[in-house]
Short mmCIF file of C-alpha atoms in Angstrom, two decimals:
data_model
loop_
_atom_site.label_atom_id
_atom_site.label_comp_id
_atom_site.label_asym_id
_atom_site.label_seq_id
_atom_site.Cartn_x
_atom_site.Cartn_y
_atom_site.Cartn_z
CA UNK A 1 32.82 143.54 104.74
CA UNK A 2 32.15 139.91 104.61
CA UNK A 3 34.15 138.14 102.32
CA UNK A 4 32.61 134.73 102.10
CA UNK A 5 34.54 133.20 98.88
CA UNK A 6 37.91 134.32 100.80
CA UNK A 7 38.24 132.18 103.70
CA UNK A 8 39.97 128.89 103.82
CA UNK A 9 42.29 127.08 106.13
CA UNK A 10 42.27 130.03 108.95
CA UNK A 11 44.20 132.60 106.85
CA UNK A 12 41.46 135.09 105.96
CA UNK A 13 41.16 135.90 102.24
CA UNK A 14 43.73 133.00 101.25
CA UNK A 15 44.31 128.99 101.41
CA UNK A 16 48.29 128.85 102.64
CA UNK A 17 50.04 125.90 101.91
CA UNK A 18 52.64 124.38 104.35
CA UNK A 19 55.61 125.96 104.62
CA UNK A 20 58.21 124.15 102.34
CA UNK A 21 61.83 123.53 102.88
CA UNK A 22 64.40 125.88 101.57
CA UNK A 23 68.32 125.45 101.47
CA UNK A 24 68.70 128.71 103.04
CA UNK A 25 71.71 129.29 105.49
CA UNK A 26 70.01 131.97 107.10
CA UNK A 27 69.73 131.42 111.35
CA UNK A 28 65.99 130.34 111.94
CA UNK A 29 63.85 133.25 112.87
CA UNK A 30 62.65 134.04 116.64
CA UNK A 31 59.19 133.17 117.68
CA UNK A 32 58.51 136.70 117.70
CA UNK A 33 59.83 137.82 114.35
CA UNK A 34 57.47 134.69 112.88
CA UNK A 35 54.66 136.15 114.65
CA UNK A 36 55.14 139.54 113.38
CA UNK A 37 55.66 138.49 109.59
CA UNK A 38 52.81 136.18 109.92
CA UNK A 39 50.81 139.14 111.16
CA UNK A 40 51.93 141.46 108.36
CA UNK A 41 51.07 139.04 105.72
CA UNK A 42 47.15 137.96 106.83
CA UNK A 43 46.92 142.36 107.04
CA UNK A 44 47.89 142.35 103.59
CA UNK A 45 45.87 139.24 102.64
CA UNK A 46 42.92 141.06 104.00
CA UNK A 47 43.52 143.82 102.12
CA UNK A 48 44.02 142.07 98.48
CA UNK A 49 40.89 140.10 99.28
CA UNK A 50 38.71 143.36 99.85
CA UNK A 51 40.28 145.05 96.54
CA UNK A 52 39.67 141.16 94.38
CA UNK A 53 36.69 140.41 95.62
CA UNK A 54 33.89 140.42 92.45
CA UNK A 55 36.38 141.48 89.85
CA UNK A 56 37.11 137.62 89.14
CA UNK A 57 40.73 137.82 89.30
CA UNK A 58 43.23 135.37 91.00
CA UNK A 59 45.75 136.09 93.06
CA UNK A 60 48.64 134.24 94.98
CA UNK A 61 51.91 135.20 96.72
CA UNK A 62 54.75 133.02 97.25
CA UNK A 63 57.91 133.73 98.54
CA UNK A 64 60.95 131.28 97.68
CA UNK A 65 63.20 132.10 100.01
CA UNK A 66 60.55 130.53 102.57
CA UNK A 67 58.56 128.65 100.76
CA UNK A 68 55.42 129.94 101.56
CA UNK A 69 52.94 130.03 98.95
CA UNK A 70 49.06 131.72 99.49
CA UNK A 71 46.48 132.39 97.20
CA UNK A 72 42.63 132.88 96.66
CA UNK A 73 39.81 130.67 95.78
CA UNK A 74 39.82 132.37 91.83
CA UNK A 75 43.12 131.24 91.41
CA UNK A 76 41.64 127.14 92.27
CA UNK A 77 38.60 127.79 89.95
CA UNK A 78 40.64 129.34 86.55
CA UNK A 79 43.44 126.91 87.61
CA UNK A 80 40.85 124.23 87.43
CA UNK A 81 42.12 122.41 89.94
CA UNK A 82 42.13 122.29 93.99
CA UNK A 83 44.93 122.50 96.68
CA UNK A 84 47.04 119.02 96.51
CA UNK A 85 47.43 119.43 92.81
CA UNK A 86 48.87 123.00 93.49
CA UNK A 87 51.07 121.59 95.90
CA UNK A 88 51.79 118.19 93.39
CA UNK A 89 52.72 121.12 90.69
CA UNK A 90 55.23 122.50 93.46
CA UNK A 91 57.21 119.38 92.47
CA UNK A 92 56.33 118.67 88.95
CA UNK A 93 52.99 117.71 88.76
CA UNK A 94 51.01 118.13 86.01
CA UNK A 95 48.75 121.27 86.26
CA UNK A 96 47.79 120.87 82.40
CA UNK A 97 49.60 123.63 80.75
CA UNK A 98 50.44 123.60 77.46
CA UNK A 99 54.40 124.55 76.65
CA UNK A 100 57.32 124.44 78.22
CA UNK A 101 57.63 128.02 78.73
CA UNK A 102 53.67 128.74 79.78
CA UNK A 103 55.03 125.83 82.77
CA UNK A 104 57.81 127.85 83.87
CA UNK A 105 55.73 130.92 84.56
CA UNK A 106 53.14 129.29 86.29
CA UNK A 107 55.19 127.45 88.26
CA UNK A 108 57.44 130.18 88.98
CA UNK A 109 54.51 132.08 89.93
CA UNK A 110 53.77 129.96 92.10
CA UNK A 111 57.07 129.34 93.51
CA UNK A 112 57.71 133.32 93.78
CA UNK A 113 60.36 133.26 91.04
CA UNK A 114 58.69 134.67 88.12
CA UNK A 115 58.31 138.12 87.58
CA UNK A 116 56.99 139.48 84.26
CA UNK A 117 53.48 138.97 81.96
CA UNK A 118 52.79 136.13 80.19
CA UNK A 119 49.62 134.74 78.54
CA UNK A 120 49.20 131.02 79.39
CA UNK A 121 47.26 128.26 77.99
CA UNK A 122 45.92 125.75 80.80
CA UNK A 123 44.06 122.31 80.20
CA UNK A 124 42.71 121.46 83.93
CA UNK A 125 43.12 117.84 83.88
CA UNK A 126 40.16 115.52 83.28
CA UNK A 127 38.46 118.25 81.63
CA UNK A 128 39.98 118.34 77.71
CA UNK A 129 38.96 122.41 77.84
CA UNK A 130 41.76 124.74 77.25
CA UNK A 131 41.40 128.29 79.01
CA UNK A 132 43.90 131.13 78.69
CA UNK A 133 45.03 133.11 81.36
CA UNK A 134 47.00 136.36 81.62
CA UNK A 135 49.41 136.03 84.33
CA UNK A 136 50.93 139.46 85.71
CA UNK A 137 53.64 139.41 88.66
CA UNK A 138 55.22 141.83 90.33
CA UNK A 139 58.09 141.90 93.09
CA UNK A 140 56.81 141.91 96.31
CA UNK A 141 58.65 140.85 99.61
CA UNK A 142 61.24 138.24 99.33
CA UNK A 143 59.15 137.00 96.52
CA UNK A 144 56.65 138.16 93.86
CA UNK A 145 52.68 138.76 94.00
CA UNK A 146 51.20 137.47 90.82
CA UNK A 147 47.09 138.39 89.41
CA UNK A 148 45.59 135.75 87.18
CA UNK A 149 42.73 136.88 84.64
CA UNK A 150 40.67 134.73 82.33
CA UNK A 151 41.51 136.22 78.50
CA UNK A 152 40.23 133.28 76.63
CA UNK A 153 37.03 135.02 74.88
CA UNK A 154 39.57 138.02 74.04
CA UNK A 155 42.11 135.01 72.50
CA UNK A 156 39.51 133.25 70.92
CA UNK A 157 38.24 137.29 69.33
CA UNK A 158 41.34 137.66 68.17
CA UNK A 159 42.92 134.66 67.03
CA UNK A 160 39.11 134.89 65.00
CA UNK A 161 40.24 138.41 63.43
CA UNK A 162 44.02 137.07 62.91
CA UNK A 163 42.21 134.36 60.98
CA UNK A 164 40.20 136.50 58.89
CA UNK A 165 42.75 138.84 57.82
CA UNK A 166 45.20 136.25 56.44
CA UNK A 167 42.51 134.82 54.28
CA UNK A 168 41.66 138.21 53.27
CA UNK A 169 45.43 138.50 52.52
CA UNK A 170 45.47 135.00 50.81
CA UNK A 171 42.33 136.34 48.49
CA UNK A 172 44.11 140.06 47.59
CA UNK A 173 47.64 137.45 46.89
CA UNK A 174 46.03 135.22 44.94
CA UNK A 175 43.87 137.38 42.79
CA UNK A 176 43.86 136.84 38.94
CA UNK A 177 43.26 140.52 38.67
CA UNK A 178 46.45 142.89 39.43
CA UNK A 179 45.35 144.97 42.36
CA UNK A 180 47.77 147.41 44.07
CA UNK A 181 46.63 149.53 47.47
CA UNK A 182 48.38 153.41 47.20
CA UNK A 183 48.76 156.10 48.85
CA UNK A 184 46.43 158.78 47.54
CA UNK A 185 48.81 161.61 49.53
CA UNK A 186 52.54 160.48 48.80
CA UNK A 187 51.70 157.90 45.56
CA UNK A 188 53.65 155.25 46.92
CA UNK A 189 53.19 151.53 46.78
CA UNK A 190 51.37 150.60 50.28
CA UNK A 191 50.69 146.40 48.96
CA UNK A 192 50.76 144.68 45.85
CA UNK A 193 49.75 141.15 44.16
CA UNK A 194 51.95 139.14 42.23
CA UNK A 195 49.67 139.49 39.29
CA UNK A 196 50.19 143.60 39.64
CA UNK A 197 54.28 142.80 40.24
CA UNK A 198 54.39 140.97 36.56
CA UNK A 199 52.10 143.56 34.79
CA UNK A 200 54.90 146.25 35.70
CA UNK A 201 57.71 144.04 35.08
CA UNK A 202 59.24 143.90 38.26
CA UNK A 203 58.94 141.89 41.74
CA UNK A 204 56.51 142.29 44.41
CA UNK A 205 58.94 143.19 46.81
CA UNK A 206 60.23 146.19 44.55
CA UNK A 207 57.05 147.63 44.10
CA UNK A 208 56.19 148.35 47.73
CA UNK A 209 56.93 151.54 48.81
CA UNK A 210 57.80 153.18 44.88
CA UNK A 211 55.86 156.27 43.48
CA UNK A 212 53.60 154.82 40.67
CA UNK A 213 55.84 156.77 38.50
CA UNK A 214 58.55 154.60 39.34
CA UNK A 215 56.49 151.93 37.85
CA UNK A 216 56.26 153.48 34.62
CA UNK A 217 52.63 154.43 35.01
CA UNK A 218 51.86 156.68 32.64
CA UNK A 219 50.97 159.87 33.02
CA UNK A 220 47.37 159.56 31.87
CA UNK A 221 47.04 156.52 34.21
CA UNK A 222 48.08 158.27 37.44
CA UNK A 223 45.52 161.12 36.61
CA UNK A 224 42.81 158.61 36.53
CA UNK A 225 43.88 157.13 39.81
CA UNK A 226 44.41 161.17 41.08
CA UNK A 227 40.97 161.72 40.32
CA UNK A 228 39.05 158.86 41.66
CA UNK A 229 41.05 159.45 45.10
CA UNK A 230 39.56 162.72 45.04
CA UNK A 231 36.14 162.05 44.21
CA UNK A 232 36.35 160.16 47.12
#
């Protein structure tokens, strides 16, 4: 299969930064046990390259322990940014990303520290567009093996919904009109307005999850409210 978007810097499928320097007291390893990791880890580059290619995802593997870091050309485009500010970030550049804690995942992704799922909001620099990326890494090796995946339509869809419902919430609060939501099975309290809470005398919180009998409906009342459930 030809796998022209995966190719860069004569590792097939991945760019590989330089090896970095780790404070290891480990006895350097043989030519021939280099070789042979090196081997195993463009066979498994190969590999994730052949699975990724087309379904727009990132990937990158780093290992701490020998600070060896390789990833895909997806990971440069959602990143926004290209090789030497990957390698800046290694040592606290700026790679745009909004908190604290979004920072330490992506750079512990790319480090091959951070294992775990996290949602993360990037600014590429120079650009002033936010994205949001899902980041998902798993243990792999000596380090971890992290997917990146562009959620920001799915953020933007649902930070729209979040949106609407509180100011749906805000209009049912701060209704003139007492309105109360019940169960038509058990007759209990499911949400209430302030306006409701006064007209039975009590406090919002109180009313949730009482019978409407408990709220000295009368009798006459919950028959109504009986009969209109059914006739639904």
């Amino acid at each position: 299969m030809s796998l022209p978007i995966f190719s860069r810097l004569g590792v097939s499928g991945f760019t590989r930064t330089p090896a970095r320097p780790t404070q290891s007291k480990r006895p350097p390893k043989t030519m021939n046990e280099s070789s042979q990791q090196m081997q195993g880890a463009h066979a498994r580059s190969n590999v994730l390259a052949s699975v990724l290619e087309g379904l727009g995802l990132g990937v990158l593997a780093a290992s701490p322990r020998d600070g060896v870091l390789v990833y895909n050309e997806e990971t440069e485009r959602l990143l926004g940014v290209g090789q030497d500010a990957i390698e800046r970030a290694l040592d606290g550049g700026d790679l745009g990303v909004g908190s604290l804690e979004d920072r330490a995942a992506l750079v512990g992704a790319l480090r091959g520290s951070f294992v775990g799922e996290r949602v993360v909001q990037v600014t590429p620099p120079g650009t002033g567009r936010s994205r949001w990326l899902e980041l998902k890494s798993s243990a792999w090796g000596m380090g971890s093996l992290t997917t990146l995946r562009d959620v920001t339509a799915e953020r933007k869809e649902r930070d729209a919904l979040e949106a609407r419902a509180r100011r749906y919430e805000r209009m049912f609060d701060e209704a003139p009109e007492a309105l109360a939501l019940m169960c038509r099975v058990s007759g209990r309290v499911i949400e209430i307005n302030e306006t409701a809470a006064e007209l039975f005398g009590t406090s919002r919180k109180r009313c949730l999850g009482e019978h409407v009998q408990e709220l000295g409906l009368g009798a006459a009342v919950i028959g109504q409210l009986s009969e209109r459930a059914r006739a639904r």
